[in-house]
Tab-separated table of C-alpha atoms in Angstrom:
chain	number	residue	atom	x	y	z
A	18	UNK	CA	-57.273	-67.020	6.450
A	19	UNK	CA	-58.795	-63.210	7.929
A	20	UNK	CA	-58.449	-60.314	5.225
A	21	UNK	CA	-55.600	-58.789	7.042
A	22	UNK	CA	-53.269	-61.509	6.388
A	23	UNK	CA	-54.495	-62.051	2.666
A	24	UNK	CA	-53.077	-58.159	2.665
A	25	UNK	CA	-50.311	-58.392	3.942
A	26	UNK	CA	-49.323	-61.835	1.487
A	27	UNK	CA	-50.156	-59.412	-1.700
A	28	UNK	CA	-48.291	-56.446	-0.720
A	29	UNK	CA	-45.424	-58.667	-0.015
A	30	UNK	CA	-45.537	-59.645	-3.030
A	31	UNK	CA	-46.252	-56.359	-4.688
A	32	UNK	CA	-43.142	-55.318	-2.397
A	33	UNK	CA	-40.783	-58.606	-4.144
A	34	UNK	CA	-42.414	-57.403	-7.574
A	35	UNK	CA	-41.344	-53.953	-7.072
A	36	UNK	CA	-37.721	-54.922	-6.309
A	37	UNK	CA	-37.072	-57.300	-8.972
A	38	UNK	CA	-38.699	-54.805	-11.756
A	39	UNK	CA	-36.221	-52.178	-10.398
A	40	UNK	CA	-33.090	-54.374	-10.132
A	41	UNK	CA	-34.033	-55.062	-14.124
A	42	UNK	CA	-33.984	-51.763	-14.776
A	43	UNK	CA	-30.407	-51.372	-13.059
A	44	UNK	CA	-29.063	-54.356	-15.121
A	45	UNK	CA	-30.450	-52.835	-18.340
A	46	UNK	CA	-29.219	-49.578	-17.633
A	47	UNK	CA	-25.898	-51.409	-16.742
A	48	UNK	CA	-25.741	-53.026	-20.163
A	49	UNK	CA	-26.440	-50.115	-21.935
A	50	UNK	CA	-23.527	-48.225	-20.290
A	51	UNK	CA	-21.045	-51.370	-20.863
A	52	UNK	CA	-21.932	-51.599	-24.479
A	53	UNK	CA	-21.309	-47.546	-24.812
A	54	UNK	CA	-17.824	-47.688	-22.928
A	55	UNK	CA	-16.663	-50.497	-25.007
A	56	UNK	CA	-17.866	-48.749	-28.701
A	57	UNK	CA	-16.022	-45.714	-27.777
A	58	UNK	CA	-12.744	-47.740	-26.403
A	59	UNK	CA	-13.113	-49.605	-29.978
A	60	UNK	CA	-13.606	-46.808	-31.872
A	61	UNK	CA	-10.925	-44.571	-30.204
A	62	UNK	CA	-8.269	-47.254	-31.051
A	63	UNK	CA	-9.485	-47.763	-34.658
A	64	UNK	CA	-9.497	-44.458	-35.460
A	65	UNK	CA	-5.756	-43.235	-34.426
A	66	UNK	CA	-6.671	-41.426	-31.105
A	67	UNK	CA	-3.660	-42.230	-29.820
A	68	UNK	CA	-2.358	-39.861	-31.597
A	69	UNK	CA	-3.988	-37.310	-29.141
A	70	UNK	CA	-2.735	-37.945	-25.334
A	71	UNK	CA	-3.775	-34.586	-24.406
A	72	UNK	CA	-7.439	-35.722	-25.346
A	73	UNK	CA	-7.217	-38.807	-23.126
A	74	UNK	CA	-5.317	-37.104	-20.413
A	75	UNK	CA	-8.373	-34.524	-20.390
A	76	UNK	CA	-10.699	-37.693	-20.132
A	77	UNK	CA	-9.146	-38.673	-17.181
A	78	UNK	CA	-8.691	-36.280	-15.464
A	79	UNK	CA	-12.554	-35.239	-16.004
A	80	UNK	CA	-13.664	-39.178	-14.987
A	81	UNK	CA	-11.131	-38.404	-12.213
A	82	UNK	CA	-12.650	-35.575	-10.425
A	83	UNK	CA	-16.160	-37.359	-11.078
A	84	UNK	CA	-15.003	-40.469	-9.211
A	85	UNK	CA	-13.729	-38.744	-6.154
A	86	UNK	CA	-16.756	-36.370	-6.158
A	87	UNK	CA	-19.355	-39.457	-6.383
A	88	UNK	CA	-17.161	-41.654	-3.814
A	89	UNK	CA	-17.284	-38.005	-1.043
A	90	UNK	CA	-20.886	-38.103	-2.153
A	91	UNK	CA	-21.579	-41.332	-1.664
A	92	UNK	CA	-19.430	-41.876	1.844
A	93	UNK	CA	-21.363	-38.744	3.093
A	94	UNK	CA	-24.599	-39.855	2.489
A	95	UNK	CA	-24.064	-43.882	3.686
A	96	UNK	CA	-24.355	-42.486	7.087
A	97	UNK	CA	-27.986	-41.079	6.724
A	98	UNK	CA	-28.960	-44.966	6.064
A	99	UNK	CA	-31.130	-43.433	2.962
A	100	UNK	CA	-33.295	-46.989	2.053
A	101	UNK	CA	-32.838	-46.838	-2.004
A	102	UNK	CA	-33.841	-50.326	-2.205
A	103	UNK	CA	-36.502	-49.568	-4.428
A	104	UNK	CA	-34.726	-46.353	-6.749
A	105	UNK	CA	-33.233	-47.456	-10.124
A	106	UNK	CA	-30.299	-45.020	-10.071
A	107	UNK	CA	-29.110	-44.859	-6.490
A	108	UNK	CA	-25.803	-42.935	-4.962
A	109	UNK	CA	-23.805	-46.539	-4.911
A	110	UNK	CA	-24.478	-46.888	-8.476
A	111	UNK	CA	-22.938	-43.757	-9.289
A	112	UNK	CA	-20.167	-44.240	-7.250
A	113	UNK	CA	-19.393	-47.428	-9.025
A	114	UNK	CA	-19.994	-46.552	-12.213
A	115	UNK	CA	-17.719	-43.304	-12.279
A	116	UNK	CA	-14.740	-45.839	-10.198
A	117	UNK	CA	-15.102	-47.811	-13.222
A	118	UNK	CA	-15.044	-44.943	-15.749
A	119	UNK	CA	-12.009	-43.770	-13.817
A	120	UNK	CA	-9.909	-46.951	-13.895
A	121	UNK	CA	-10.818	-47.434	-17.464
A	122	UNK	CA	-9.601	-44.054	-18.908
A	123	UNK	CA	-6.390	-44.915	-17.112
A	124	UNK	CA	-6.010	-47.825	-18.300
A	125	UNK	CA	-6.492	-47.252	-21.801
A	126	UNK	CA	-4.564	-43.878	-21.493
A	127	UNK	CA	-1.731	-46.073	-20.424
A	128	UNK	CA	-2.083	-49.200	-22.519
A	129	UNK	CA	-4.191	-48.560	-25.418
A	130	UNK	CA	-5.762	-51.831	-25.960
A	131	UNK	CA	-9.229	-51.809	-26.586
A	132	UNK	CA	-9.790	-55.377	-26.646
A	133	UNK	CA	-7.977	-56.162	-22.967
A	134	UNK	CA	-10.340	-53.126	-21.573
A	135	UNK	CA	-13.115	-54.172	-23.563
A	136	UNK	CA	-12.753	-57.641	-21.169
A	137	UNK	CA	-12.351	-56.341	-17.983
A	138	UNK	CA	-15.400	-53.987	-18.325
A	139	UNK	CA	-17.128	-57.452	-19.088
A	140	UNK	CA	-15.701	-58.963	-16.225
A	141	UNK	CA	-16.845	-56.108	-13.912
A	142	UNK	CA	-20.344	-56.397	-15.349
A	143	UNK	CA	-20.316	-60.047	-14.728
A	144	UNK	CA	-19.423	-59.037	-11.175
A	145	UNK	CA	-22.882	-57.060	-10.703
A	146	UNK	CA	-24.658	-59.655	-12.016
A	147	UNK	CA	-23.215	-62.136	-9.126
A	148	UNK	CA	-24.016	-59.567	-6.762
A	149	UNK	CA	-27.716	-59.090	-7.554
A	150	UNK	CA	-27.700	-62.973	-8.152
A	151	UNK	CA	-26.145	-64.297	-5.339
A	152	UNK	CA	-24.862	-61.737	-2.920
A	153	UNK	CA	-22.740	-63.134	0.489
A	154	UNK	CA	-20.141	-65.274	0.443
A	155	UNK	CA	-20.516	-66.405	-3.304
A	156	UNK	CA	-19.931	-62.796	-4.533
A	157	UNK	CA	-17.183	-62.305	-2.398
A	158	UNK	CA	-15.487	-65.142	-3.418
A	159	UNK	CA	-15.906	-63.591	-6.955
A	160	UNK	CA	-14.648	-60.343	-6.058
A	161	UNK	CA	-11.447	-62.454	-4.872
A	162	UNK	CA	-11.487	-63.919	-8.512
A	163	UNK	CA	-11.813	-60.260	-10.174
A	164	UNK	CA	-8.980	-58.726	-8.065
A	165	UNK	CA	-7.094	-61.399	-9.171
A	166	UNK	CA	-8.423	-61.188	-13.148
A	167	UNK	CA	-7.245	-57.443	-13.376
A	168	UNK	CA	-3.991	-58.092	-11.639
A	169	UNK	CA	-3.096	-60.518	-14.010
A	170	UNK	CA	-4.477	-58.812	-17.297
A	171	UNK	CA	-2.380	-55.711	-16.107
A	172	UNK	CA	0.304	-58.099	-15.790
A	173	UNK	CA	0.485	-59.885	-18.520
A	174	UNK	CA	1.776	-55.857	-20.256
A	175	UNK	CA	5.189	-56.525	-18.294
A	176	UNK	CA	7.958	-55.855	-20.928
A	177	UNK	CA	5.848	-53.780	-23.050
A	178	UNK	CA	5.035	-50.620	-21.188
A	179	UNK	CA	6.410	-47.442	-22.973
A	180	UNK	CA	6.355	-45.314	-20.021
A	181	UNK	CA	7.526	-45.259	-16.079
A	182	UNK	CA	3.838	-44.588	-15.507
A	183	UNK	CA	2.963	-47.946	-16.897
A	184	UNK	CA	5.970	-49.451	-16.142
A	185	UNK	CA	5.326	-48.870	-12.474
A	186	UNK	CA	1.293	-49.749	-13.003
A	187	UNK	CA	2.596	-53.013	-14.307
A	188	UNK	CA	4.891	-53.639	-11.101
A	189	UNK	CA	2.162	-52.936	-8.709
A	190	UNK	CA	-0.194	-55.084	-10.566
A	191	UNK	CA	2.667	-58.192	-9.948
A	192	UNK	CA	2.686	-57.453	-6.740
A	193	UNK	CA	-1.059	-57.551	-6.257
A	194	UNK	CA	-1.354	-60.890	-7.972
A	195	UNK	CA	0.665	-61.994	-5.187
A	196	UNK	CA	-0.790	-60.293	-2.459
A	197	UNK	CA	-4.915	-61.217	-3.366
A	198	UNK	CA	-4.535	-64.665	-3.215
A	199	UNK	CA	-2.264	-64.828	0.068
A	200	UNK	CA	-5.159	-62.092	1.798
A	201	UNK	CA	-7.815	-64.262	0.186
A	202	UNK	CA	-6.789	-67.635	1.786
A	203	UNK	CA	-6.493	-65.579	5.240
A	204	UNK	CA	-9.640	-64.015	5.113
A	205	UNK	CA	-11.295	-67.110	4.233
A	206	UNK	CA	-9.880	-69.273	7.251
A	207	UNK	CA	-10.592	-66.137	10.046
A	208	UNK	CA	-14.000	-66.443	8.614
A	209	UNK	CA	-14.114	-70.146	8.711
A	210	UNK	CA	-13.097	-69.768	12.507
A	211	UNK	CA	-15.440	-67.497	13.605
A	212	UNK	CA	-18.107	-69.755	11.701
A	213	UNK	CA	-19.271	-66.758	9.204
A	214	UNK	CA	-18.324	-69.177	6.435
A	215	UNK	CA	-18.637	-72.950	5.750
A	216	UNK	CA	-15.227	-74.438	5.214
A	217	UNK	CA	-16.570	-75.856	2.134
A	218	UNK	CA	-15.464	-71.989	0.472
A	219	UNK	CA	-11.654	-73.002	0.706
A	220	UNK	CA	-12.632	-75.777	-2.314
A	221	UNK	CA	-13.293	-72.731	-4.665
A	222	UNK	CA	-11.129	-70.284	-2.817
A	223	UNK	CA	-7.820	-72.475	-2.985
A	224	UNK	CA	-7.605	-73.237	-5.884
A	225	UNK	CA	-8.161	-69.665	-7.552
A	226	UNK	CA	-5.690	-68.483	-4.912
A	227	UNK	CA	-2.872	-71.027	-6.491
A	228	UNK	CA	-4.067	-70.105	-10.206
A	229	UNK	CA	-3.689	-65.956	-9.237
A	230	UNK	CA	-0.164	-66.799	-7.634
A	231	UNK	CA	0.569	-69.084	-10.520
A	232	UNK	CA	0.346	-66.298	-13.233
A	233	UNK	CA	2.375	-63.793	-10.627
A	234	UNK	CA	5.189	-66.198	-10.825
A	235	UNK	CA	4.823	-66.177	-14.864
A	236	UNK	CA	4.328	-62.313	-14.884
A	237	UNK	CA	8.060	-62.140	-13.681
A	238	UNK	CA	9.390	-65.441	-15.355
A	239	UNK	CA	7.648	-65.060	-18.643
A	240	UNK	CA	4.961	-62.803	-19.237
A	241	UNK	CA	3.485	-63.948	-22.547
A	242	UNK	CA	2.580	-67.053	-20.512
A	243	UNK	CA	0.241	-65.080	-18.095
A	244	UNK	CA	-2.880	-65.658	-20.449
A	245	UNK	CA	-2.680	-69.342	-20.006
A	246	UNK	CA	-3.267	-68.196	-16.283
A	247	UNK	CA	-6.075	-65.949	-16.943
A	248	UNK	CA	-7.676	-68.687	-19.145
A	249	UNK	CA	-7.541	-70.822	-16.227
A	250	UNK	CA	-9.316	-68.529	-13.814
A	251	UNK	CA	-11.726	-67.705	-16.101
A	252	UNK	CA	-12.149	-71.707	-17.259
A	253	UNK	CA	-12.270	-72.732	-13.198
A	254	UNK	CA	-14.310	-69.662	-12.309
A	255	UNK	CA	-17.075	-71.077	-14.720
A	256	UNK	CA	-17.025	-74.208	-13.347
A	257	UNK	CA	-17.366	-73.070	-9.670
A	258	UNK	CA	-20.473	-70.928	-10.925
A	259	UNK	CA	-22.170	-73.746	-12.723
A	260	UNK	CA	-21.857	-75.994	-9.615
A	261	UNK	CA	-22.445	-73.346	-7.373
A	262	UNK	CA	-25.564	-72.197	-9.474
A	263	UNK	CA	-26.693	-76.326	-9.565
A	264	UNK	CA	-26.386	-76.559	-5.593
A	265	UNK	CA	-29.114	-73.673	-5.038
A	266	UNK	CA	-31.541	-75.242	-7.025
């Protein structure tokens, strides 16, 4: 083997090195900011802050104007094709980060419940782990599973929202539960046609679809049942990991 290719082997895996240390660096950075959101959603229930909707309303308005200033910043730099393969805080991290800031402030400002919150933010931190983890089709698939997670936790509040903001959050949340599983079987098969998938994704895909339009129907017929729903995603989205995880090995 001549010295040039010997070279080229070590700085490709210098290069591989490199990447991994810096996508440990995101997750850890990740956790960190997880663990902070969901002390200061704890401790702003325990300690009466409810009592203080101009507070929250100033909180999201601020993680408002953040989110739409990181997603301008972010669309308007995509286009410059910037490589920040290899930079532990990069312009899509922000952007996600303050979306999911935003969302939870509303949330909280509309529902107050620390512990629901405090489980979504783990579900959306679950979801970055697929993506650095598995990527393609797989994290897709769990993005379809997420949708349909959040719809259904946001559902599950039908009868007892206290305003017509919530009220109305609560509707549109039915209707996505409906609407995610229906676009997610669709998607799938155009896929599936033009051979981007294997048809093997409608064995995972299916079934969440009928689970997510399974707690819709219970959102409107009887909403305290919606958790047995949401246990079952969560139960069958497990399963389809493990096996998943078992096949790449």
């Amino acid at each position: 083997m001549s010295t040039k290719n010997i070279k080229e082997k070590q700085a490709k895996k210098e290069a591989e090195r490199a990447l991994e240390d810096v996508k440990l660096y995101r997750l850890m950075i990740e956790f960190g900011l997880a663990i902070v959101l969901i002390f200061l959603m704890i401790a702003g229930e325990n300690n009466g802050l409810a009592l203080m909707p101009k507070a929250m309303g100033a909180l999201v308005i601020v993680s408002g104007v953040l989110f739409a200033a990181s997603a301008l910043f972010y669309t308007f730099n995509k286009k410059k094709s910037e490589d920040e393969s290899l930079k532990v805080i990069t312009k899509a991290g922000i952007f996600g980060n303050a979306a999911v800031l935003f969302f939870a402030a509303v949330h909280f400002y509309l529902f107050w419940d620390a512990q629901m919150l405090t489980v979504a933010v783990i579900a959306a931190l679950v979801l970055y782990l697929v993506h650095n983890i598995y990527g393609g089709s797989y994290f897709a698939y769990s993005l379809t599973a997420g949708a349909g997670f959040a719809a259904l936790q946001t559902a599950e509040k039908s009868g007892h929202t206290i305003t017509t903001l919530s009220t109305l959050v609560v509707n549109l949340a039915i209707a996505a539960a409906f609407i995610i599983p229906a676009a997610a079987i669709v998607i799938a098969l155009v896929k599936i046609a033009g051979k981007k998938v294997s048809a093997k994704i409608l064995v995972g895909v299916i079934p969440t679809a009928a689970i997510i339009l399974a707690g819709a129907v219970l959102a409107i017929v009887n909403p305290a049942a919606v958790v047995y729903a949401i246990f079952a995603l969560i139960a069958f989205y497990l399963v389809s990991t493990v096996a998943y995880t078992v096949k790449m090995m």
